[in-house]
Amino acid sequence: MAIREVTQRYGQTLALNRVSLDIAAGEFVVLLGPSGCGKTTLLNIIGGFAEPTSGQVLIGGRDMAGIGSKDRPTTTVFQDYALFPHMTLRDNVAFGLRMRGQARTARSEKAEEMLALVGLAGRGGHRPHELSGGQRQRVALARALAVEPDVLLLDEPLGALDLKLRRSMQDELKDIQRRVGTTFVHVTHDQEEAMAIADRIVVMNGGRIEDEGSPRDIYLKPKTLFSASFMGEVNRIRVADGRAAFGPVSVGDGTLCLRPEAISEAGKLRIGPCRIEDAAFFGSHVRAHVIPIAAPDMRLVVNLPQAAAPALGAVLDLGAEAYVLLKE
Ligand code: ADP
Ligand code: MG
């Protein structure tokens, strides 16, 4: 699938600004970005719910211009599952097949198969009100997959679920995608969710693509400050003429980005003595704020090892193990 130079204007709002993206068949792509950055707009344009102001969408090499949502090889799962309350789960899942004129027996069989795929085997005769939120969203997923789309579009599908259920549904979603091999384009503003499921993350901001790559690449080698900050915590340190506020830094000028877990007593890129301001036990690590003695206006977030029990006011000689230098 290819998105070529897609722009979408709503009056004065530039919801998408020349967005181009190639998505391979079978890929699990996550569009990640803050509210209002254009994720839903892009998904709607792919799904044929909106025509772009300019630009092109190609699916399987075919230009989708003028082709409505019903005639595209895509289906969409929304945050509100929009199941038909009066229909059984089987009929809900088979709905799209019925619209396509498939015979009753065949579509019921397919519906049962899809319900089994999402962990609801044997529940075809139940109705939506008998299910929990997570189960309803699985039915919506089964319904969207039943018509065997080339591309499944998911707009914050787990957004209404509580955190624990969301995490377990992420694992399931990833597993289901692997089994069916369908291309998934999934929208979220949750960076942990993106990391849990994506082959590739596309970071969006203000109607543009800021960065794209594997979760590892985006986290360790972000291309922009926005991308670095959106994918978890980062300390940003200005370096000019080979100096940061705490002393000399010999990696070049720009903004030095240090992840909290990259800062330790062993780190080679020296920050120097830092005073512990506060520390909290986070289970896997101890999260602390420190102030470099040579730069009292700088406050860094540092993840210390689980066993660390730093006293407030104690001084640690810190350095960074890994860094990214951005020239902006
Ligand atoms: P996201 O899904 O990332 O939160 P959206 O794609 O919904 O963002 O919106 C992107 C921008 O376009 C926002 O500024 C939003 O207000 C605007 N927008 C979206 N849809 C419409 C519309 N139908 N009419 C006017 N403005 C819209
Ligand atoms: Mg949205």
Coordinates of N, CA and C in Angstrom, one line a residue, residues 145-326:
L145 N -12.4 -8.8 10.3 CA -11.5 -9.7 9.6 C -12.3 -10.7 8.8
A146 N -13.6 -10.9 9.1 CA -14.4 -11.9 8.4 C -14.4 -11.8 6.9
V147 N -14.4 -10.5 6.4 CA -14.5 -10.3 5.0 C -13.1 -10.4 4.3
E148 N -12.1 -10.8 5.1 CA -10.8 -10.9 4.6 C -10.3 -9.7 3.8
P149 N -10.2 -8.6 4.5 CA -9.7 -7.4 3.9 C -8.1 -7.5 3.6
D150 N -7.7 -6.8 2.7 CA -6.2 -6.7 2.5 C -5.6 -5.9 3.6
V151 N -6.3 -4.9 4.0 CA -5.8 -4.0 5.1 C -6.8 -3.8 6.1
L152 N -6.4 -4.0 7.4 CA -7.3 -3.7 8.5 C -6.9 -2.4 9.2
L153 N -7.8 -1.5 9.3 CA -7.6 -0.2 9.9 C -8.1 -0.2 11.3
L154 N -7.4 0.2 12.3 CA -7.8 0.2 13.7 C -7.6 1.6 14.3
D155 N -8.7 2.3 14.7 CA -8.6 3.6 15.2 C -8.7 3.6 16.8
E156 N -7.6 3.6 17.5 CA -7.6 3.5 19.0 C -8.6 2.5 19.5
P157 N -8.5 1.2 18.9 CA -9.5 0.2 19.2 C -9.5 -0.2 20.7
L158 N -8.4 0.0 21.4 CA -8.3 -0.4 22.8 C -8.5 0.7 23.8
G159 N -8.8 1.9 23.2 CA -8.8 3.1 24.0 C -9.9 3.1 25.2
A160 N -10.9 2.4 25.0 CA -12.0 2.4 26.0 C -11.8 1.3 27.1
L161 N -10.7 0.5 27.0 CA -10.5 -0.5 27.9 C -9.5 -0.1 29.1
D162 N -9.7 -0.7 30.2 CA -8.8 -0.3 31.3 C -7.4 -0.9 31.0
L163 N -6.4 -0.3 31.7 CA -5.0 -0.5 31.4 C -4.6 -2.0 31.3
K164 N -5.0 -2.7 32.3 CA -4.6 -4.1 32.4 C -5.1 -4.9 31.2
L165 N -6.4 -4.7 30.9 CA -7.0 -5.4 29.8 C -6.4 -4.9 28.5
R166 N -6.1 -3.6 28.4 CA -5.5 -3.1 27.2 C -4.2 -3.8 26.9
R167 N -3.4 -4.0 27.9 CA -2.1 -4.6 27.7 C -2.3 -6.1 27.3
S168 N -3.2 -6.8 27.8 CA -3.4 -8.2 27.4 C -4.0 -8.3 26.0
M169 N -4.9 -7.3 25.6 CA -5.4 -7.3 24.3 C -4.4 -6.9 23.2
Q170 N -3.4 -6.1 23.7 CA -2.3 -5.8 22.7 C -1.5 -7.1 22.3
D171 N -1.2 -7.9 23.3 CA -0.5 -9.1 23.0 C -1.4 -10.0 22.1
E172 N -2.7 -10.0 22.3 CA -3.6 -10.9 21.5 C -3.7 -10.3 20.1
L173 N -3.8 -9.0 20.0 CA -3.9 -8.4 18.7 C -2.7 -8.7 17.8
K174 N -1.5 -8.6 18.5 CA -0.3 -8.9 17.8 C -0.3 -10.4 17.3
D175 N -0.7 -11.2 18.2 CA -0.8 -12.7 17.9 C -1.8 -13.0 16.7
I176 N -2.9 -12.3 16.8 CA -3.9 -12.5 15.7 C -3.4 -12.0 14.4
Q177 N -2.7 -10.9 14.4 CA -2.2 -10.3 13.2 C -1.2 -11.3 12.6
R178 N -0.3 -11.9 13.4 CA 0.7 -12.8 12.9 C 0.0 -14.0 12.2
R179 N -1.1 -14.5 12.8 CA -1.8 -15.7 12.3 C -2.5 -15.4 11.0
V180 N -3.2 -14.2 10.9 CA -4.0 -14.0 9.7 C -3.1 -13.4 8.6
G181 N -2.0 -12.7 9.0 CA -1.1 -12.1 8.0 C -1.6 -10.9 7.2
T182 N -2.7 -10.4 7.7 CA -3.3 -9.2 7.1 C -2.5 -7.9 7.5
T183 N -2.4 -7.0 6.6 CA -1.8 -5.7 6.9 C -2.6 -5.0 7.9
F184 N -2.0 -4.5 9.0 CA -2.7 -3.8 10.1 C -2.2 -2.4 10.1
V185 N -3.0 -1.4 10.1 CA -2.6 0.0 10.3 C -3.4 0.5 11.5
H186 N -2.7 0.7 12.6 CA -3.3 0.8 13.9 C -2.9 2.2 14.5
V187 N -3.9 3.0 14.9 CA -3.7 4.3 15.5 C -3.7 4.3 17.0
T188 N -2.8 5.0 17.6 CA -2.8 5.1 19.0 C -2.0 6.4 19.4
H189 N -2.3 6.9 20.7 CA -1.4 7.9 21.2 C -0.6 7.4 22.3
D190 N -0.6 6.0 22.5 CA 0.0 5.4 23.7 C 1.3 4.8 23.2
Q191 N 2.5 5.3 23.6 CA 3.7 4.8 23.0 C 4.1 3.4 23.5
E192 N 3.6 3.0 24.7 CA 3.8 1.6 25.1 C 3.0 0.7 24.3
E193 N 1.8 1.1 23.9 CA 1.0 0.2 23.0 C 1.7 0.1 21.7
A194 N 2.2 1.2 21.2 CA 2.9 1.1 19.9 C 4.1 0.2 19.9
M195 N 4.9 0.2 21.0 CA 6.0 -0.7 21.1 C 5.6 -2.1 21.3
A196 N 4.4 -2.3 21.9 CA 4.0 -3.7 22.2 C 3.6 -4.4 20.9
I197 N 3.1 -3.7 19.9 CA 2.5 -4.4 18.7 C 3.2 -4.1 17.4
A198 N 3.9 -3.0 17.3 CA 4.3 -2.6 15.9 C 5.5 -3.3 15.4
D199 N 5.4 -3.6 14.0 CA 6.6 -3.9 13.3 C 7.3 -2.5 13.1
R200 N 6.5 -1.6 12.7 CA 7.0 -0.2 12.4 C 6.1 0.8 13.0
I201 N 6.8 1.8 13.6 CA 6.0 2.9 14.2 C 6.2 4.2 13.3
V202 N 5.1 4.9 13.0 CA 5.2 6.1 12.3 C 4.8 7.2 13.2
V203 N 5.7 8.1 13.6 CA 5.4 9.1 14.6 C 4.9 10.4 13.8
M204 N 3.7 10.8 14.2 CA 3.1 12.0 13.5 C 3.0 13.1 14.5
N205 N 3.1 14.3 13.9 CA 2.9 15.6 14.7 C 2.5 16.7 13.7
G206 N 1.4 17.4 14.1 CA 1.0 18.5 13.3 C 0.7 18.2 11.8
G207 N 0.2 17.0 11.6 CA -0.2 16.7 10.2 C 1.0 16.2 9.3
R208 N 2.1 15.9 10.0 CA 3.3 15.5 9.3 C 3.9 14.2 9.9
I209 N 4.6 13.4 9.1 CA 5.4 12.3 9.7 C 6.7 12.8 10.2
E210 N 7.0 12.6 11.5 CA 8.2 13.1 12.1 C 9.3 12.1 12.0
D211 N 8.9 10.8 12.1 CA 9.9 9.8 12.2 C 9.2 8.4 11.9
E212 N 10.0 7.5 11.4 CA 9.4 6.1 11.3 C 10.5 5.1 11.4
G213 N 10.2 4.0 11.9 CA 11.2 2.9 12.1 C 10.7 1.9 13.1
S214 N 11.5 0.9 13.3 CA 11.1 -0.1 14.3 C 11.1 0.6 15.7
P215 N 10.4 -0.1 16.7 CA 10.3 0.5 18.0 C 11.8 0.8 18.5
R216 N 12.6 -0.1 18.3 CA 14.0 0.0 18.8 C 14.7 1.3 18.1
D217 N 14.5 1.4 16.8 CA 15.1 2.6 16.1 C 14.6 3.9 16.6
I218 N 13.2 3.9 16.8 CA 12.6 5.2 17.2 C 13.1 5.6 18.6
Y219 N 13.2 4.5 19.4 CA 13.6 4.8 20.8 C 15.0 5.2 21.0
L220 N 15.9 4.4 20.3 CA 17.3 4.6 20.4 C 17.9 5.6 19.5
K221 N 17.3 5.8 18.3 CA 17.8 6.7 17.3 C 16.8 7.6 16.7
P222 N 16.1 8.3 17.6 CA 15.0 9.2 17.1 C 15.6 10.3 16.1
K223 N 14.8 10.6 15.1 CA 15.3 11.6 14.2 C 15.0 13.0 14.6
T224 N 14.0 13.2 15.4 CA 13.7 14.6 15.8 C 13.5 14.6 17.4
L225 N 13.5 15.8 17.9 CA 13.3 16.0 19.3 C 11.9 15.6 19.7
F226 N 10.9 15.9 18.8 CA 9.6 15.5 19.1 C 9.5 14.0 19.2
S227 N 10.1 13.3 18.3 CA 10.0 11.8 18.3 C 10.7 11.3 19.6
A228 N 11.9 11.8 19.9 CA 12.6 11.4 21.1 C 11.7 11.6 22.3
S229 N 11.0 12.7 22.5 CA 10.2 13.0 23.7 C 8.9 12.2 23.7
F230 N 8.4 11.9 22.5 CA 7.1 11.2 22.5 C 7.3 9.7 22.8
M231 N 8.4 9.2 22.5 CA 8.7 7.8 22.7 C 9.3 7.5 24.1
G232 N 8.8 8.2 25.1 CA 9.3 7.9 26.5 C 10.1 9.1 26.9
E233 N 10.6 9.0 28.2 CA 11.3 10.2 28.8 C 12.7 10.4 28.1
V234 N 13.1 11.6 28.1 CA 14.4 11.9 27.6 C 14.9 13.2 28.2
N235 N 16.2 13.3 28.6 CA 16.8 14.5 29.1 C 17.4 15.2 27.9
R236 N 17.1 16.5 27.7 CA 17.6 17.3 26.6 C 18.7 18.3 27.1
I237 N 19.8 18.2 26.5 CA 20.9 19.1 27.0 C 21.5 19.9 25.9
R238 N 21.5 21.2 26.0 CA 22.1 22.0 24.9 C 23.6 21.9 24.9
V239 N 24.2 21.7 23.8 CA 25.7 21.7 23.7 C 26.0 22.7 22.6
A240 N 26.8 23.7 23.0 CA 27.3 24.8 22.1 C 28.8 25.0 22.3
D241 N 29.5 25.1 21.2 CA 31.0 25.2 21.3 C 31.6 24.2 22.2
G242 N 31.1 23.0 22.1 CA 31.7 21.8 22.8 C 31.5 21.9 24.3
R243 N 30.5 22.7 24.7 CA 30.2 22.7 26.2 C 28.7 22.6 26.5
A244 N 28.4 21.8 27.5 CA 27.1 21.8 28.1 C 27.2 22.6 29.4
A245 N 26.1 22.8 30.1 CA 26.1 23.6 31.3 C 27.0 23.0 32.4
F246 N 27.1 21.6 32.3 CA 27.9 21.0 33.4 C 29.3 20.8 33.0
G247 N 29.7 21.2 31.8 CA 31.1 21.0 31.4 C 31.3 20.7 30.0
P248 N 32.5 20.3 29.6 CA 32.8 20.0 28.2 C 32.2 18.7 27.7
V249 N 31.7 18.8 26.5 CA 31.1 17.6 25.9 C 31.7 17.5 24.5
S250 N 32.3 16.4 24.1 CA 33.1 16.3 22.9 C 32.4 15.6 21.8
V251 N 31.1 15.5 21.8 CA 30.4 14.8 20.7 C 29.8 15.6 19.6
G252 N 30.0 16.9 19.7 CA 29.5 17.9 18.7 C 28.4 18.7 19.3
D253 N 28.0 19.8 18.6 CA 27.0 20.7 19.1 C 25.6 20.3 18.6
G254 N 24.6 20.7 19.4 CA 23.2 20.4 19.1 C 22.5 20.1 20.4
T255 N 21.5 19.3 20.4 CA 20.8 18.9 21.6 C 21.1 17.4 21.9
L256 N 21.7 17.3 23.0 CA 22.1 15.9 23.5 C 20.9 15.3 24.2
C257 N 20.5 14.1 23.6 CA 19.3 13.4 24.2 C 19.8 12.2 25.0
L258 N 19.5 12.2 26.3 CA 19.9 11.1 27.1 C 18.7 10.4 27.7
R259 N 18.5 9.1 27.5 CA 17.4 8.4 28.1 C 17.8 8.2 29.6
P260 N 16.8 8.2 30.5 CA 17.1 8.1 31.9 C 17.9 6.8 32.3
E261 N 17.6 5.7 31.6 CA 18.3 4.5 31.9 C 19.7 4.4 31.3
A262 N 20.1 5.5 30.5 CA 21.4 5.5 29.9 C 22.4 6.2 30.8
I263 N 21.9 6.8 31.9 CA 22.8 7.5 32.8 C 23.1 6.7 34.0
S264 N 24.4 6.5 34.3 CA 24.8 5.7 35.4 C 26.2 6.2 35.9
E265 N 26.6 5.5 36.9 CA 28.0 5.9 37.5 C 29.1 5.4 36.5
A266 N 28.8 4.4 35.7 CA 29.8 3.9 34.8 C 29.8 4.6 33.4
G267 N 28.8 5.4 33.1 CA 28.7 6.1 31.8 C 29.9 6.8 31.4
K268 N 30.3 6.6 30.1 CA 31.6 7.2 29.7 C 31.5 8.7 29.3
L269 N 30.3 9.1 28.8 CA 30.2 10.5 28.5 C 29.9 11.2 29.8
R270 N 30.9 11.9 30.4 CA 30.9 12.4 31.7 C 29.9 13.6 31.9
I271 N 29.0 13.4 32.9 CA 28.2 14.6 33.4 C 28.9 15.2 34.6
G272 N 29.4 14.3 35.5 CA 30.1 14.7 36.7 C 29.2 14.5 37.9
P273 N 29.7 15.1 39.1 CA 28.9 14.9 40.3 C 27.5 15.5 40.3
C274 N 26.6 14.7 40.7 CA 25.2 15.1 40.7 C 24.6 14.9 42.1
R275 N 23.7 15.8 42.5 CA 23.1 15.6 43.8 C 21.7 15.0 43.6
I276 N 21.4 14.0 44.4 CA 20.0 13.4 44.3 C 19.0 14.3 45.0
E277 N 18.0 14.7 44.2 CA 16.9 15.5 44.7 C 15.8 14.7 45.2
D278 N 15.4 13.7 44.5 CA 14.4 12.8 45.0 C 14.5 11.4 44.3
A279 N 14.0 10.4 44.9 CA 14.1 9.1 44.3 C 12.8 8.3 44.6
A280 N 12.3 7.5 43.7 CA 11.1 6.7 44.0 C 11.4 5.3 43.4
F281 N 10.9 4.3 44.1 CA 11.1 2.9 43.7 C 10.0 2.6 42.7
F282 N 10.4 2.1 41.5 CA 9.4 1.9 40.4 C 9.3 0.4 40.0
G283 N 9.9 -0.5 40.9 CA 9.8 -1.9 40.6 C 11.0 -2.4 39.8
S284 N 11.0 -2.1 38.5 CA 12.2 -2.5 37.7 C 13.4 -1.6 37.9
H285 N 13.2 -0.4 38.4 CA 14.3 0.5 38.6 C 13.9 1.6 39.6
V286 N 14.9 2.4 40.0 CA 14.6 3.5 40.9 C 14.7 4.8 40.1
R287 N 13.6 5.5 40.0 CA 13.6 6.8 39.2 C 14.0 7.9 40.1
A288 N 15.0 8.7 39.7 CA 15.5 9.8 40.5 C 15.7 11.0 39.7
H289 N 15.5 12.2 40.4 CA 15.9 13.5 39.8 C 17.2 13.9 40.4
V290 N 18.1 14.3 39.6 CA 19.4 14.7 40.1 C 19.8 16.1 39.5
I291 N 20.6 16.8 40.2 CA 21.1 18.2 39.7 C 22.6 18.1 39.7
P292 N 23.2 18.3 38.5 CA 24.6 18.4 38.4 C 25.1 19.5 39.2
I293 N 26.2 19.3 40.0 CA 26.7 20.3 40.9 C 27.2 21.5 40.1
A294 N 27.8 21.2 38.9 CA 28.3 22.3 38.1 C 27.2 23.1 37.3
A295 N 26.0 22.5 37.3 CA 24.9 23.2 36.6 C 23.6 23.2 37.4
P296 N 23.5 24.0 38.4 CA 22.4 24.0 39.4 C 21.0 24.2 38.8
D297 N 21.0 24.8 37.5 CA 19.7 25.0 36.9 C 19.2 23.8 36.1
M298 N 20.1 22.7 36.0 CA 19.7 21.6 35.2 C 19.2 20.5 36.1
R299 N 18.1 19.8 35.6 CA 17.5 18.8 36.4 C 17.4 17.6 35.5
L300 N 18.0 16.4 35.9 CA 18.0 15.3 35.0 C 17.2 14.2 35.6
V301 N 16.5 13.4 34.8 CA 15.8 12.2 35.3 C 16.8 11.0 35.0
V302 N 17.0 10.2 36.0 CA 17.9 9.1 35.9 C 17.2 7.8 36.5
N303 N 17.3 6.7 35.7 CA 16.8 5.4 36.2 C 18.0 4.7 36.8
L304 N 18.0 4.5 38.1 CA 19.1 3.8 38.8 C 18.7 2.3 38.9
P305 N 19.6 1.4 39.1 CA 19.3 0.0 39.3 C 18.3 -0.2 40.4
Q306 N 17.6 -1.3 40.3 CA 16.5 -1.7 41.3 C 17.1 -1.7 42.7
A307 N 18.3 -2.1 42.9 CA 18.9 -2.3 44.2 C 19.4 -1.0 44.8
A308 N 19.5 0.1 44.0 CA 20.0 1.4 44.4 C 19.1 1.9 45.5
A309 N 19.6 2.5 46.6 CA 18.8 3.1 47.6 C 19.5 4.4 47.9
P310 N 19.4 5.4 46.9 CA 20.2 6.6 47.1 C 19.5 7.5 48.2
A311 N 20.4 8.1 49.0 CA 19.9 9.0 50.1 C 19.7 10.4 49.4
L312 N 18.6 11.0 49.8 CA 18.4 12.4 49.3 C 19.6 13.3 49.7
G313 N 20.1 14.0 48.7 CA 21.2 14.9 49.0 C 22.6 14.2 48.7
A314 N 22.6 12.9 48.5 CA 23.8 12.2 48.2 C 24.3 12.6 46.9
V315 N 25.6 12.5 46.7 CA 26.2 12.9 45.4 C 26.7 11.6 44.6
L316 N 26.3 11.5 43.4 CA 26.8 10.4 42.5 C 27.5 11.0 41.4
D317 N 28.6 10.4 41.0 CA 29.4 10.8 39.8 C 28.8 10.1 38.6
L318 N 28.1 10.8 37.8 CA 27.3 10.2 36.7 C 27.9 10.5 35.3
G319 N 27.5 9.6 34.4 CA 27.9 9.8 33.0 C 26.8 9.0 32.2
A320 N 26.9 9.2 30.8 CA 25.9 8.6 30.0 C 26.6 7.5 29.1
E321 N 25.8 6.4 29.0 CA 26.3 5.2 28.3 C 26.0 5.4 26.8
A322 N 24.8 5.9 26.5 CA 24.4 6.0 25.1 C 23.7 7.4 25.0
Y323 N 23.8 7.9 23.8 CA 23.2 9.3 23.6 C 22.8 9.4 22.1
V324 N 22.0 10.4 21.9 CA 21.7 10.8 20.5 C 21.9 12.3 20.5
L325 N 22.6 12.8 19.4 CA 22.8 14.2 19.3 C 22.0 14.7 18.1
L326 N 21.1 15.6 18.4 CA 20.2 16.1 17.3 C 20.6 17.6 17.0

